mmCIF file with all atom_site columns, C-alpha atoms in Angstrom:
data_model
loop_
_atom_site.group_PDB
_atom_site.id
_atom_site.type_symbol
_atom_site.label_atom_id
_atom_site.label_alt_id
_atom_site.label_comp_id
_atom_site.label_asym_id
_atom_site.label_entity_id
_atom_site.label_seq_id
_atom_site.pdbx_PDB_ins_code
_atom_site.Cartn_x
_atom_site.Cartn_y
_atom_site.Cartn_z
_atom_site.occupancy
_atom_site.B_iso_or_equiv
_atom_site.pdbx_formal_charge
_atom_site.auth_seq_id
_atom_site.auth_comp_id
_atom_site.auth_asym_id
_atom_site.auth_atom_id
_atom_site.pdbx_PDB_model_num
ATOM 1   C CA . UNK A 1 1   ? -15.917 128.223 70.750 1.00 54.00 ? 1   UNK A CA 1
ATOM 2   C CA . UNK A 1 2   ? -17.950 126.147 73.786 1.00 64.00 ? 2   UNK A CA 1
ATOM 3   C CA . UNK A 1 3   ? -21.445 126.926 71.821 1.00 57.00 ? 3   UNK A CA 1
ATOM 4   C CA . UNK A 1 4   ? -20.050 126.025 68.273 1.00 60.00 ? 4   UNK A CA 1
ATOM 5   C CA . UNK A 1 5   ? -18.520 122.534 70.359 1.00 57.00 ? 5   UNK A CA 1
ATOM 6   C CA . UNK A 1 6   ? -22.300 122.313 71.807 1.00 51.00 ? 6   UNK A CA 1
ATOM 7   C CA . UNK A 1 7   ? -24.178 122.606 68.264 1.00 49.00 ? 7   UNK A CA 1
ATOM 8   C CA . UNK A 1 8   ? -21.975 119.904 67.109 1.00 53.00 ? 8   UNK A CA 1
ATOM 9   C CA . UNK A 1 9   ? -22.570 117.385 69.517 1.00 54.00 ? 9   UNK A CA 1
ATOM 10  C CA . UNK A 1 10  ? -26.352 118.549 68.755 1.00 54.00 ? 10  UNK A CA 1
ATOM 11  C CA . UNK A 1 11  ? -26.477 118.554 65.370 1.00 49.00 ? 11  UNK A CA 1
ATOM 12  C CA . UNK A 1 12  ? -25.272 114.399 65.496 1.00 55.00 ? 12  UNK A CA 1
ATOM 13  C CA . UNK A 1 13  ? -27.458 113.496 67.665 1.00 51.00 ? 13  UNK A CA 1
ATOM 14  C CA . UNK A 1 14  ? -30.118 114.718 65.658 1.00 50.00 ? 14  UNK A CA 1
ATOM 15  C CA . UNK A 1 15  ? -28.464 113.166 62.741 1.00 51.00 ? 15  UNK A CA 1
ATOM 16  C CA . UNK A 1 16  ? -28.088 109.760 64.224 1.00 50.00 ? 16  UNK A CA 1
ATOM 17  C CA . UNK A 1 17  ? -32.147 109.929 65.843 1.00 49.00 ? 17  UNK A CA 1
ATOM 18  C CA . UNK A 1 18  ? -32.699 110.839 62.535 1.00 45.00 ? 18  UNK A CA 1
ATOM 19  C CA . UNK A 1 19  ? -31.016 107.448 61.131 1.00 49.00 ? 19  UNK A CA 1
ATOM 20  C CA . UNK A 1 20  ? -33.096 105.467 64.092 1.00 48.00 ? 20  UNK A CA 1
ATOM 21  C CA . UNK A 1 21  ? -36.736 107.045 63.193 1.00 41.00 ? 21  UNK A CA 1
ATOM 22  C CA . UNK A 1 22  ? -37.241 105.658 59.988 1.00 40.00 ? 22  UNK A CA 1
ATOM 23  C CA . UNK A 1 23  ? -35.338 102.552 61.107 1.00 45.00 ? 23  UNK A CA 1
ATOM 24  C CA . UNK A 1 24  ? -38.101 102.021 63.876 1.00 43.00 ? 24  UNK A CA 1
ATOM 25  C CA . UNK A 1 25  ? -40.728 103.071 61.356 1.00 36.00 ? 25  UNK A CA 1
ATOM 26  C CA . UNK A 1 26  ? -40.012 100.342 58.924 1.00 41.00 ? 26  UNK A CA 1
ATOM 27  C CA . UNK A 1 27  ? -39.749 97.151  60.976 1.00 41.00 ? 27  UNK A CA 1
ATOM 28  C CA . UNK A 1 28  ? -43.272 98.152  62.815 1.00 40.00 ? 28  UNK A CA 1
ATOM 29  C CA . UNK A 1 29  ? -42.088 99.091  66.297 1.00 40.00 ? 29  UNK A CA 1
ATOM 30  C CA . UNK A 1 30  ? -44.481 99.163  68.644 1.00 41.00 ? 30  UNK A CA 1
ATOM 31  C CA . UNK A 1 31  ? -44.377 99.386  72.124 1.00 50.00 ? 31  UNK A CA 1
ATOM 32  C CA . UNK A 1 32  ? -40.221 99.613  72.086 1.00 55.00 ? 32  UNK A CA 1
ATOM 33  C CA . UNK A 1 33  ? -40.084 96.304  70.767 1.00 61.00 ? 33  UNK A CA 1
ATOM 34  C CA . UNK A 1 34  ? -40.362 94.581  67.516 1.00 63.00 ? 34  UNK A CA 1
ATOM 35  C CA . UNK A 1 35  ? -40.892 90.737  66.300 1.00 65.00 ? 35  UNK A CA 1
ATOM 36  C CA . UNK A 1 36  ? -38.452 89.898  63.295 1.00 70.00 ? 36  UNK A CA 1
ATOM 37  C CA . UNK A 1 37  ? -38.497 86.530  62.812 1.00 78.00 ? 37  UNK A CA 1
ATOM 38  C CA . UNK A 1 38  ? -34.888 86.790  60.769 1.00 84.00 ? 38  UNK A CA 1
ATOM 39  C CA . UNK A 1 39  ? -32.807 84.168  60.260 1.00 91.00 ? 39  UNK A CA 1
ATOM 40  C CA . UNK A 1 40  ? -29.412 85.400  61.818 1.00 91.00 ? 40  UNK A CA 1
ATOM 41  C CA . UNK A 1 41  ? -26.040 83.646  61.231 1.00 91.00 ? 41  UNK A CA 1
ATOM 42  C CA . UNK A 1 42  ? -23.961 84.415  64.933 1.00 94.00 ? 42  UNK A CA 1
ATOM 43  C CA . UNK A 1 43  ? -20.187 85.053  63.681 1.00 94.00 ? 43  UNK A CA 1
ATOM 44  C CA . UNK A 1 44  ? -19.136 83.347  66.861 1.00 94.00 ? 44  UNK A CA 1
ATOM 45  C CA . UNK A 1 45  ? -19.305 80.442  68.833 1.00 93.00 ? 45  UNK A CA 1
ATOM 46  C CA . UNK A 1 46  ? -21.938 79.716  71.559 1.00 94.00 ? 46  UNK A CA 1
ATOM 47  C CA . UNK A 1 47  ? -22.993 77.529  74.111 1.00 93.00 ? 47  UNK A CA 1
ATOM 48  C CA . UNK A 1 48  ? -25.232 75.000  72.034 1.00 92.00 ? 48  UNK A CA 1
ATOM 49  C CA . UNK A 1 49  ? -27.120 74.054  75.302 1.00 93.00 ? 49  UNK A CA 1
ATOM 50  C CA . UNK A 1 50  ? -27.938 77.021  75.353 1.00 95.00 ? 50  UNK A CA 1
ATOM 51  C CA . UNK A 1 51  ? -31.991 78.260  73.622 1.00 96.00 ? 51  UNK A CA 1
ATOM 52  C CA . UNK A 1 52  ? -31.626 81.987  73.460 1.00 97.00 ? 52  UNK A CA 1
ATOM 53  C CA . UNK A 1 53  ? -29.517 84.397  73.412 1.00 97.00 ? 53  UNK A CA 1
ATOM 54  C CA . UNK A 1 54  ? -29.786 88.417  74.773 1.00 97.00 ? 54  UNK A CA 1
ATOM 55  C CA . UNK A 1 55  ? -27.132 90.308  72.691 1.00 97.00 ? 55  UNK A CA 1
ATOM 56  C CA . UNK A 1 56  ? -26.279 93.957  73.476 1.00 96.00 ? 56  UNK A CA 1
ATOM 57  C CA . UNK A 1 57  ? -24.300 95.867  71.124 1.00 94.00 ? 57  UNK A CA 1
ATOM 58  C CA . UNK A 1 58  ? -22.148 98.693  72.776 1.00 93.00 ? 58  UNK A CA 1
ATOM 59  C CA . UNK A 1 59  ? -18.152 99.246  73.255 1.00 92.00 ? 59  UNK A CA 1
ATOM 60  C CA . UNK A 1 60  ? -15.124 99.241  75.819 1.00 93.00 ? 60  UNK A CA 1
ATOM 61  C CA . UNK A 1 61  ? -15.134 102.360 77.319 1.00 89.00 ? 61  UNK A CA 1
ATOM 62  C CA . UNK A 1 62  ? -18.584 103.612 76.475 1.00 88.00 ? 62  UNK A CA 1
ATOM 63  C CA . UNK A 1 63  ? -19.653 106.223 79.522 1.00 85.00 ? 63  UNK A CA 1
ATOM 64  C CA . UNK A 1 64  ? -23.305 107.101 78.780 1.00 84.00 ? 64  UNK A CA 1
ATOM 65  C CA . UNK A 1 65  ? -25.254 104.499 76.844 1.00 89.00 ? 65  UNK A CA 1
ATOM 66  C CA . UNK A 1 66  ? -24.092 101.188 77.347 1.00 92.00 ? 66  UNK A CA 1
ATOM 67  C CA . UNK A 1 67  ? -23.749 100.992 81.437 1.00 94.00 ? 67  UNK A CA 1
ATOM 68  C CA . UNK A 1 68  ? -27.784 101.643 81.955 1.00 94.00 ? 68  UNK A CA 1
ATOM 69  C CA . UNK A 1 69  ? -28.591 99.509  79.175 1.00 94.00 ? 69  UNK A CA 1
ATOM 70  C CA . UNK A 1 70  ? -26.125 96.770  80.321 1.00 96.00 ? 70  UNK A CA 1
ATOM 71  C CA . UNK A 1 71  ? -27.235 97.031  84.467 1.00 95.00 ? 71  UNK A CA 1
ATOM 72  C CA . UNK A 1 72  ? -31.122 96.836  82.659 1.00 96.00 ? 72  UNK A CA 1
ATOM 73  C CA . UNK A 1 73  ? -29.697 93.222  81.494 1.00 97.00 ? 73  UNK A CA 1
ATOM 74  C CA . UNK A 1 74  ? -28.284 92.283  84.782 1.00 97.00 ? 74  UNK A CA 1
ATOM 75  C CA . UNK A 1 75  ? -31.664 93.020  86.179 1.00 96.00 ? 75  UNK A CA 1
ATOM 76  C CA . UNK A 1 76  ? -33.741 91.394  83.203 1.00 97.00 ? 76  UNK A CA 1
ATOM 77  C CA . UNK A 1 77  ? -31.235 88.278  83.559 1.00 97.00 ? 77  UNK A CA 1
ATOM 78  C CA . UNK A 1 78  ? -31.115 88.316  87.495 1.00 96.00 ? 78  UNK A CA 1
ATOM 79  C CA . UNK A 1 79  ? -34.728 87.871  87.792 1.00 96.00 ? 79  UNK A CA 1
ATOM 80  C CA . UNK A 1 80  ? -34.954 84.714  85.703 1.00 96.00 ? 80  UNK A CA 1
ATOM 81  C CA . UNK A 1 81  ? -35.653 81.787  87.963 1.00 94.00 ? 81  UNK A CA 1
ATOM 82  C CA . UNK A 1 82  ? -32.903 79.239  87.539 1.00 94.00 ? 82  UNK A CA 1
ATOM 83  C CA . UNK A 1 83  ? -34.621 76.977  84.895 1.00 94.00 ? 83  UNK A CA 1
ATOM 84  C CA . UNK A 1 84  ? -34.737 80.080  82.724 1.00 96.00 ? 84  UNK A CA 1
ATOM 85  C CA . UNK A 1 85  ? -31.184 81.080  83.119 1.00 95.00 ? 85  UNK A CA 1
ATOM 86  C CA . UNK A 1 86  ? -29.979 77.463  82.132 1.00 96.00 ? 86  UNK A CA 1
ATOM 87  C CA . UNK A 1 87  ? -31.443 78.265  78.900 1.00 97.00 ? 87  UNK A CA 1
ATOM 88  C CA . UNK A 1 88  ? -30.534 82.118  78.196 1.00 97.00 ? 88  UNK A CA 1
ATOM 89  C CA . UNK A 1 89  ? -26.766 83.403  77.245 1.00 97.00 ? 89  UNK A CA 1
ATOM 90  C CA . UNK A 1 90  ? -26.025 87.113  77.600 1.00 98.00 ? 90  UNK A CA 1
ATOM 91  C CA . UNK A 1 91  ? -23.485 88.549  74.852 1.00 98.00 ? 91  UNK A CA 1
ATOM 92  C CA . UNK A 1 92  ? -22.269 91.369  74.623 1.00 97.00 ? 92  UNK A CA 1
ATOM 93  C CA . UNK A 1 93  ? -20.382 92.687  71.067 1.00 96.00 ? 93  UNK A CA 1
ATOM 94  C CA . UNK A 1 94  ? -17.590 95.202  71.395 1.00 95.00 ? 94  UNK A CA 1
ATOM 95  C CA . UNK A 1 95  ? -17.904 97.657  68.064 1.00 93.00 ? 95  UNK A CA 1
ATOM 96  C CA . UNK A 1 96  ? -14.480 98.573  68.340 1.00 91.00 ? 96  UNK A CA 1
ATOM 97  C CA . UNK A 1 97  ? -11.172 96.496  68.569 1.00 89.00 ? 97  UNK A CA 1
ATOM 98  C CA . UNK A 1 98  ? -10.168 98.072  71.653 1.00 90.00 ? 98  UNK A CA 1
ATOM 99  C CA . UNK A 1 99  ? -10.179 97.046  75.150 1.00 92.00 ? 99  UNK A CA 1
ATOM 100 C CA . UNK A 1 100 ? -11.278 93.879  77.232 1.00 96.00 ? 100 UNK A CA 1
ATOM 101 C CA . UNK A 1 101 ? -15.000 93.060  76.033 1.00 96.00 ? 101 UNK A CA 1
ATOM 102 C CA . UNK A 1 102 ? -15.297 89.782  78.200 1.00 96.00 ? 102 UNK A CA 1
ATOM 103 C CA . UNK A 1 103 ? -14.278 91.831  81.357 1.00 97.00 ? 103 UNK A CA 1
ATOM 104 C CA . UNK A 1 104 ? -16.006 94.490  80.518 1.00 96.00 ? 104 UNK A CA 1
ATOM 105 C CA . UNK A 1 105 ? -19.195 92.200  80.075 1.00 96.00 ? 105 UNK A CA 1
ATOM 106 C CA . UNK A 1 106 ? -18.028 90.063  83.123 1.00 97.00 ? 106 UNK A CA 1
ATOM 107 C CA . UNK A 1 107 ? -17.943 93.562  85.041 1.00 96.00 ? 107 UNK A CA 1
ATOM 108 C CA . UNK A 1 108 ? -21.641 93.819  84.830 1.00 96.00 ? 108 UNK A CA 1
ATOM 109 C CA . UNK A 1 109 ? -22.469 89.914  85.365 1.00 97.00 ? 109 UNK A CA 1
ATOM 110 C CA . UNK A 1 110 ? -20.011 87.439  85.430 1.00 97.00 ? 110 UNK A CA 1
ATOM 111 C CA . UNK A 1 111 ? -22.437 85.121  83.368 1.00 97.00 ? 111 UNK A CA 1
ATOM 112 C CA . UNK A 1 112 ? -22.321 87.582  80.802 1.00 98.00 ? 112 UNK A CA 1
ATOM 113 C CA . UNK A 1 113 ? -19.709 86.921  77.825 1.00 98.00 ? 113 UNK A CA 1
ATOM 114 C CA . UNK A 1 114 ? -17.946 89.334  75.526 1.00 97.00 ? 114 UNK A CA 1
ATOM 115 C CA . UNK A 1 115 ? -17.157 89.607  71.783 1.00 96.00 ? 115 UNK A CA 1
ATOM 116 C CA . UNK A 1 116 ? -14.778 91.506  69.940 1.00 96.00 ? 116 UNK A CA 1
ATOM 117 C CA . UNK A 1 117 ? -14.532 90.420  66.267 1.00 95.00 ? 117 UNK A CA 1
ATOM 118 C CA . UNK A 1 118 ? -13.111 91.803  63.028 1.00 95.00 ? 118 UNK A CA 1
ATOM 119 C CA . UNK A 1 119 ? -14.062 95.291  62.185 1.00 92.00 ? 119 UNK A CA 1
ATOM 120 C CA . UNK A 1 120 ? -15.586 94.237  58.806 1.00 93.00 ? 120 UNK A CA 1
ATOM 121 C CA . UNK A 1 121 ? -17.057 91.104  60.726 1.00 95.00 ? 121 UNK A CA 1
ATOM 122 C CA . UNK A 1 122 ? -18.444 93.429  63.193 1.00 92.00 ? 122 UNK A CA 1
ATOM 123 C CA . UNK A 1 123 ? -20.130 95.758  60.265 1.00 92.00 ? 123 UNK A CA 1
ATOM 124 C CA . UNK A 1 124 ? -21.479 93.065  58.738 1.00 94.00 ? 124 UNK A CA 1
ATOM 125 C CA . UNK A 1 125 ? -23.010 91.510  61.605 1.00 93.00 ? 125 UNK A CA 1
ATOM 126 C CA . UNK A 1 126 ? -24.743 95.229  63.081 1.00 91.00 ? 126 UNK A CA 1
ATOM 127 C CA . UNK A 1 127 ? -25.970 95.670  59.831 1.00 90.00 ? 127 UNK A CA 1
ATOM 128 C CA . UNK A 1 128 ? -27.831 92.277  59.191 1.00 90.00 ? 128 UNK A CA 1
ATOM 129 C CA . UNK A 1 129 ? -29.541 93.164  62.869 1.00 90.00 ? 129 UNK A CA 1
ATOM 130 C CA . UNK A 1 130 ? -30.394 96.578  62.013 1.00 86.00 ? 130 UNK A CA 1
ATOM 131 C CA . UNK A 1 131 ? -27.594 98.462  64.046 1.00 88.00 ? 131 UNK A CA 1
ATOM 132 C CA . UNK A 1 132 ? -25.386 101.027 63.384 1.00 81.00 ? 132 UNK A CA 1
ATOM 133 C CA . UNK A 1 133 ? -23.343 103.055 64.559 1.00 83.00 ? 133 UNK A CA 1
ATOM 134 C CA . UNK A 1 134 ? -20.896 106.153 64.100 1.00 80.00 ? 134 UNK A CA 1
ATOM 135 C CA . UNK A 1 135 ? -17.805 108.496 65.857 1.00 71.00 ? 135 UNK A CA 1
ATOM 136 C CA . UNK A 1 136 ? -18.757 111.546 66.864 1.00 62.00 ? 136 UNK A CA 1
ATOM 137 C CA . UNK A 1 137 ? -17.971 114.661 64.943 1.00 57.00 ? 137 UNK A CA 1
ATOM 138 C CA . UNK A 1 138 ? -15.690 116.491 67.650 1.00 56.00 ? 138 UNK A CA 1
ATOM 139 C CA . UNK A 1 139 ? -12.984 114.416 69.037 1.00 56.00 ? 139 UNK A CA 1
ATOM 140 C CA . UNK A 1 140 ? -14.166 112.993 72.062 1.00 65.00 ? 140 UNK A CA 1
ATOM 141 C CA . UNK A 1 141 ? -13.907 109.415 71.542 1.00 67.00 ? 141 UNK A CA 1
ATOM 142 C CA . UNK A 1 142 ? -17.363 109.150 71.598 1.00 73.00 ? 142 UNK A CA 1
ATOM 143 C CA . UNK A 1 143 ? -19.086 106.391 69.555 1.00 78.00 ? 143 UNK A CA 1
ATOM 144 C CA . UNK A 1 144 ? -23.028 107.238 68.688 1.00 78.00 ? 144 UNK A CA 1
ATOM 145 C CA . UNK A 1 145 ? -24.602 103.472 68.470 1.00 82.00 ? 145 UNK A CA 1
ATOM 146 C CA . UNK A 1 146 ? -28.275 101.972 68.871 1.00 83.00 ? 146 UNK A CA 1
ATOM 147 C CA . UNK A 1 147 ? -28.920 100.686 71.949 1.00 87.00 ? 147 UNK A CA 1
ATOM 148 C CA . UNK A 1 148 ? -30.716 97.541  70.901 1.00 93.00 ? 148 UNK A CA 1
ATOM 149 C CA . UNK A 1 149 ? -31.402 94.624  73.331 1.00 95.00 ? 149 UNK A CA 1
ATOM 150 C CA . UNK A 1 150 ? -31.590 91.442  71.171 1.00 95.00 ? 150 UNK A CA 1
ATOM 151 C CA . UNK A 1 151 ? -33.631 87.952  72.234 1.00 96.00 ? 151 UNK A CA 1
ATOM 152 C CA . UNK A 1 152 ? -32.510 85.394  69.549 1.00 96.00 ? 152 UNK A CA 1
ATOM 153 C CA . UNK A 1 153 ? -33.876 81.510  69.391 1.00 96.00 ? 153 UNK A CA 1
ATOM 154 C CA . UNK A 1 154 ? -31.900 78.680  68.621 1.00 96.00 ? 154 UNK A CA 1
ATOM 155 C CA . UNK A 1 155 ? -32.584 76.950  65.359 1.00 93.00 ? 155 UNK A CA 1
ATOM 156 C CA . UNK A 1 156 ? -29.622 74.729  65.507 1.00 89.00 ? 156 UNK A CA 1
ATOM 157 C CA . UNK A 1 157 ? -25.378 75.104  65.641 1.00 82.00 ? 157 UNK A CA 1
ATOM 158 C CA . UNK A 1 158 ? -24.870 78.607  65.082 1.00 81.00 ? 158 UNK A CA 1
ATOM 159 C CA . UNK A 1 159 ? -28.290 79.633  63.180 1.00 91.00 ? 159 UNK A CA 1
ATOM 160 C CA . UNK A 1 160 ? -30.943 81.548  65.176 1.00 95.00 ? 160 UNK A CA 1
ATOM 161 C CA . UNK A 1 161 ? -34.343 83.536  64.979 1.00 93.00 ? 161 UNK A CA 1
ATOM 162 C CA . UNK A 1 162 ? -34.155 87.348  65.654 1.00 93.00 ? 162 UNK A CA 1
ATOM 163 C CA . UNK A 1 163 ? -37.294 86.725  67.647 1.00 92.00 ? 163 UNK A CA 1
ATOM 164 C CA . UNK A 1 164 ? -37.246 90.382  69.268 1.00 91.00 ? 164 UNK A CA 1
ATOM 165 C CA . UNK A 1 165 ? -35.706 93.585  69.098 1.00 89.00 ? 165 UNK A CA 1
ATOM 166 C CA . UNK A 1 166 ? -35.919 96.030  71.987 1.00 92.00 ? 166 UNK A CA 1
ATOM 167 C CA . UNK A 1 167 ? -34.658 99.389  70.768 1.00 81.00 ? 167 UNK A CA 1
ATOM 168 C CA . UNK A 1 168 ? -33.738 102.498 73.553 1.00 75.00 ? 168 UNK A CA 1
ATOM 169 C CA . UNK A 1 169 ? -33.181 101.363 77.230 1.00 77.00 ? 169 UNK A CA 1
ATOM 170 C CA . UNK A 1 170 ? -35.129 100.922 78.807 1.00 87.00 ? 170 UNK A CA 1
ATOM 171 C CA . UNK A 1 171 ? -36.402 97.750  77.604 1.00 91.00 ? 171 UNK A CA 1
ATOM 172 C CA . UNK A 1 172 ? -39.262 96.839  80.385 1.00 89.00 ? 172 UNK A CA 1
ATOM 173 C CA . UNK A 1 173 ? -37.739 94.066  82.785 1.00 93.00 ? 173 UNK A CA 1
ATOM 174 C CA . UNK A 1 174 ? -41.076 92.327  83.119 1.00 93.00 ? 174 UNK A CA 1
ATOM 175 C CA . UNK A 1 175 ? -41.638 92.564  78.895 1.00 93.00 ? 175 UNK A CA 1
ATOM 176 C CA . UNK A 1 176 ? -38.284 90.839  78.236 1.00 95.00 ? 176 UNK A CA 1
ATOM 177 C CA . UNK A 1 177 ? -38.825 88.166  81.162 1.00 96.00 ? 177 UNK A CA 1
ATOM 178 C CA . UNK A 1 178 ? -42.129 87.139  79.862 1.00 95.00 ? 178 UNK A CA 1
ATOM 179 C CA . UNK A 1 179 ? -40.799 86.900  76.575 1.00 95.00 ? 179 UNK A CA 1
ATOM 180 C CA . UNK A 1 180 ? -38.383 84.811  77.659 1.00 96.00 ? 180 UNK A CA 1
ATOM 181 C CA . UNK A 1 181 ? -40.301 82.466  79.337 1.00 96.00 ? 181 UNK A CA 1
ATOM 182 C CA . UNK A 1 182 ? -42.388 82.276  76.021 1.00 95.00 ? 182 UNK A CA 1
ATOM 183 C CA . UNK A 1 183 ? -40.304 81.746  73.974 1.00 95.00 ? 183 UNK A CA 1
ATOM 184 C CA . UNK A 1 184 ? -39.051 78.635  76.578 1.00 93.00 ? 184 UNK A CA 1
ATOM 185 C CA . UNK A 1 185 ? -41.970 76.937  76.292 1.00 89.00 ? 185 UNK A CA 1
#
């Protein structure tokens, strides 16, 4: 019964890499990041003094993937010299309803903020960034979900450019710092 359980949680994580691979393939990563240059719509309100924007999706309660990949954007965020950080918001989307997304965020930075929004909101919003994600076939509570880091411009109100998309922690501190600090100039 165990090995059956074990080819299971196998077999969909070789189905969602699968999903991921030809994701990668068509927006040209390189390098674990990509440049996008999409207009995105944010389905929530933000800081308008605010330039950019790091935005991590993960969920409440997530044990494996989203703590290393969240602590990699404390680090990322803690190195920016003040003038930086006056400019950057980190936000963190909760793809599920449950649970406390702002503490959960807060937990890892208290500058950080959290999102939870509608599940069809949420859906809509992965999708038009190229994220996904899925349950897991045995009963575990597990969510399978990409692992994308974000950095969005500022156009104006709510409208940004996806200016880069880090996919798989980790993202390389020093990469997303100095893209920061270009994009900030």
């Amino acid at each position: 019964m165990k090995l059956k359980h074990y080819l299971l949680v196998i077999a969909a994580f070789m189905f969602v890499m699968s999903l991921g691979v030809p994701l990668l393939s068509l927006i040209g990563a390189q390098d674990r990041g990509a440049v996008l240059n999409e207009e995105v719509e944010l389905p929530f309100k933000t800081d308008e003094n605010k330039s950019l924007i790091l935005l991590y999706f993960g969920y409440v309660g997530c044990i494996d993937v989203c703590p290393p990949s969240i602590n990699e954007i404390h680090m990322i965020y803690g190195k920016l010299d003040d003038k930086y950080k006056k400019k950057v918001d980190v936000y963190f989307v909760n793809i599920i309803e449950q649970g406390n997304a702002n503490r959960y965020a807060k937990y890892f930075d208290e500058e950080f903020k959290g999102i939870t929004l509608s599940p069809s909101e949420t859906l809509k919003f992965m999708d038009k960034l190229h994220a996904y994600k899925s349950d897991a076939l045995t009963n575990n509570g597990e969510i399978y979900h990409t692992s994308y880091l974000y950095l969005l411009k500022r156009i104006n109100k709510n409208k940004f450019i996806l200016r880069k998309l880090y996919y798989t922690s980790p993202y390389g501190v020093d990469t997303v710092i100095n893209d920061i600090k270009k994009e900030l100039k």
